[in-house]
C-alpha angles and dihedrals in degrees: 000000000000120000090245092058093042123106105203114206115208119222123195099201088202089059117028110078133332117212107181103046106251100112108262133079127255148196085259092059096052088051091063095046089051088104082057096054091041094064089053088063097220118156108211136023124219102205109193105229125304095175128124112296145147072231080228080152095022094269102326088103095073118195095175127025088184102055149061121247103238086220084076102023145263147318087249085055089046091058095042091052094050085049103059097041085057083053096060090031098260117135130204128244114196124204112238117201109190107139082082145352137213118276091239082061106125088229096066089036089062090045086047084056092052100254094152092201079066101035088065091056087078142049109263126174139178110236111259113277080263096059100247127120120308078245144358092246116143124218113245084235100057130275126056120314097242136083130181109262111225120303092322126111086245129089131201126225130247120186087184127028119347080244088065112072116191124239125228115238097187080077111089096200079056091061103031083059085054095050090045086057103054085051088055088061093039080060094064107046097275110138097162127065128171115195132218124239086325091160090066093067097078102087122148117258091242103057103212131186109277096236117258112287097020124101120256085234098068079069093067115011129102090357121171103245085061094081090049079057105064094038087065086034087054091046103053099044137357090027091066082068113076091202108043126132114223124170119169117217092235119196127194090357125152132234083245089056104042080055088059093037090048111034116114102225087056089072087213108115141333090234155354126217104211121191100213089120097051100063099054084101085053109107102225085345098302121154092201090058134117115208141123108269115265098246103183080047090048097051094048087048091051093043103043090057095049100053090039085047095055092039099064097028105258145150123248118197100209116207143146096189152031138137095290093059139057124251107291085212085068091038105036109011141037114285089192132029099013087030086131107040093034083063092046089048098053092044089061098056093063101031100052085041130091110277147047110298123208125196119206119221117286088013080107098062089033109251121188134201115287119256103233125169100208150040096237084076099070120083105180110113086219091058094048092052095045098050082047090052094047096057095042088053095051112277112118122249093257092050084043086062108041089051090053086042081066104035106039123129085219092063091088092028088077107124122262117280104233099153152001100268143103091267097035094233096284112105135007086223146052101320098230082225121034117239115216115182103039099124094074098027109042128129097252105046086047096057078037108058099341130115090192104072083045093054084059107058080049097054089045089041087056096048089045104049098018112080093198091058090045099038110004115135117254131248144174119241125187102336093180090067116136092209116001127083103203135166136158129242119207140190130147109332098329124099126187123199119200117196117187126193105212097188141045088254120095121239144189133213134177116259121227109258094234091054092053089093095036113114116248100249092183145015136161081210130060124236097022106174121203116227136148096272102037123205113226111194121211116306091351124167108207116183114183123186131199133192112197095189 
């Protein structure tokens, strides 16, 4: 099946389903809800990493690319579950991590030991004449990039956590071991592969102060060598298989770049995920924020990719959530009241658009953030800093807390909600995170009574059978709306019009005349009538075709 006809599920291991009692999910318990993920009809699954790791940023500090981590399983595990998605024609999407790696890695102990081949795998730099840091560069987890290495008078750098050392990509041993370890996986069945954060490795040789008043990231980010980088990359290793799935977490990029990173005849990836949309609810762009999404902001961000992206034959990866987010419900919809339709709603937007839509776990039933009341139940070492920031830097401990209730990481991390139960289904044991609203959203009551469950596989079933949602072209409508996301799709002699109503208000719009004999393909709400000004309820999804031949 071609990319653009593909529906990619997104699996965090920790969360999904335990099955032997100690709290956190495995590979073993993803193998028994395979039936599950059958029904949905997706057709890969993007699994966040499971490798060997002290988890000191839940598995993105990797200490081992080439084993499982025995708090999920084992290798034989590994091959039986990639077994028995192949079985049901699912295929498997590893997360590659190769802008750093933990400091228990075996590559930075051996640094830390002297050996000179390992200590230019990373970016080591004396302090300044004055003393001070090799560069003003922040973390992007608060506090300054560089740590001391050892007892030498160097120190590494770590955009991320100070458990997180940064390769150095300049090195070509660096990237040839990258590239050894996507084959590894190759090896064993794997066609797709994501990869982390893959637009900061392209830092300059000589690491400079970012200027007063810049961010230390301009420095790093979206550089040019990256996409050298993943054409190698390509070359040694997923390129060599006609029919792989790549997709590059991209931050900061840019719509021009993600041209060059996605287009085909650049022979770099399938696919980037970019981040633009999700942070229309951010005050002055920051994360640690509280504020309602910007919606006109948010409609010109999602358009302006799509169309960029058409025009110079990109790809885009569409997504409201992952691991890294909180639940769009909470964000972009209606948790409450319109907690169904808002969901439906949402969904629509990326399934019916141009690209390539992923769903994270439990978007599907509909799952929303927890409602915790302290901080003592957050986990996630960026939430943590960050509460710990906002106070220093003035914001009681009660605000503190309602801005990181918003913003957490955890917040998705939540387990799957399986159940009604204490323990949501999901473990025997102690749940690592405690799941808090289970008893209305929960898997079996949705198959059971639910529609939205049900709106997926539709939405899956029309990218999948209908050539104008997989490859349709790509067009604005009606950019000025005060509540409606709308756009056109386009191929042959067919035209589809998606109309999206943002807000608990109903609307209504005028409906192109030509439109005004096209079939409604697909609604959130039954008995939905076209005429010329069309009625659109609260948080309805309204698709039209037409067929001009």
């Amino acid at each position: 099946m071609k990319l653009s006809q593909q529906v990619i599920y997104q699996i965090y291991p920790k969360s999904f389903y335990d099955s032997d009692g100690d709290g956190i999910g495995d590979l073993r318990g993803i193998i028994d809800k395979i039936p599950y993920l059958q029904k949905l009809h997706v057709n890969m699954i993007w699994f966040n990493p499971f490798f060997v790791s002290p988890q000191n940023d839940n598995g993105y500090d990797i200490a081992d690319y080439y084993r499982i981590d025995p708090t999920f399983g084992t290798m034989s595990d590994f091959e039986a579950l990639v077994a028995k998605l192949k079985a049901v024609g699912i295929g498997v999407m590893l997360d590659m991590v190769f802008n750093h790696t933990s400091t228990e890695h075996v590559w930075f102990q051996k640094a830390l030991a002297g050996d000179r081949k390992y200590q230019r795998f990373y970016y080591l730099r004396h302090a300044k004449p004055d003393g001070s840091l090799p560069t003003n560069w922040e973390s992007k987890f608060g506090g300054p990039a560089w740590s001391p290495f050892g007892d030498t008078d160097l120190y590494y750098l770590h955009l991320y956590d100070p458990t997180q050392a940064d390769l150095d990509w300049h090195n070509p041993a660096v990237r040839a071991a990258c590239a050894d370890v996507v084959n590894y996986w190759r090896d064993k069945g794997v066609k797709g592969f994501r990869f982390d954060v893959i637009n900061v490795t392209g830092k300059a040789n000589q690491l400079v102060d970012a200027p007063k008043g810049v961010a230390s990231k301009t420095l790093y980010t979206d550089t040019p060598v990256v996409q050298d980088y993943l054409r190698e990359l390509n070359a040694a290793s997923f390129g060599q298989d006609a029919n792989s799935v790549t997709v590059g977490e991209m931050s900061s990029t840019t719509i021009k770049n993600s041209i060059g990173y996605t287009n085909p005849d650049n022979h770099e990836l399938s696919m980037v995920f970019n981040f633009h949309h999700l942070k229309t609810d951010y005050v002055d762009g920051r994360k640690w924020s509280r504020m309602p999404f910007d919606f006109p902001r948010l409609k010109h961000l999602l358009d302006g990719w799509a169309t960029g992206m058409d025009a110079g034959n990109g790809w885009q990866a569409l997504f409201w959530n992952n691991h890294d987010q909180p639940r769009a419900l909470n964000r972009f919809g209606d948790a409450g009241r319109y907690r169904v339709k808002s969901a439906e709603m949402l969904a629509t937007v990326i399934h019916l658009m141009r690209g390539t839509p992923f769903i994270y776990m439990g978007e599907e039933i509909g799952m929303t953030d927890p409602d915790y009341d302290s901080m003592a139940d957050y986990v996630d070492i960026e939430a943590l800093n960050a509460y710990r920031a906002l106070v220093r830097s003035g914001y009681s401990h009660a605000d503190a807390f309602t801005i990181v209730k918003t913003k957490a990481r955890d917040n998705s991390r939540t387990p799957m909600q399986w159940d009604a139960s204490a323990k949501a289904g999901f473990t025997t044991g102690r749940p690592w995170l405690r799941p808090t609203n289970q008893a209305k959203i929960n898997v079996a009551d949705e198959l059971a009574h639910g529609e939205l469950f049900n709106y997926y596989q539709q939405l899956i079933k029309l990218r999948q059978t209908m050539p104008i949602v997989a490859d349709g072209s790509y067009q604005t409508w009606r950019l000025d709306d005060d509540q409606v996301f709308g756009y056109w799709r386009q191929l042959g002699s067919q035209k589809l019009l998606v109309l999206n109503n943002f807000y608990a208000a109903a609307t209504t719009v005028d409906c192109p005349t030509e439109m005004l004999t096209a079939k409604v393909l697909l609604s959130n709400y039954d008995e939905v009538t076209i005429q010329p000004k069309l009625v659109l309820k609260p948080y309805q999804s309204l698709a039209l075709l037409l067929d001009e031949n």
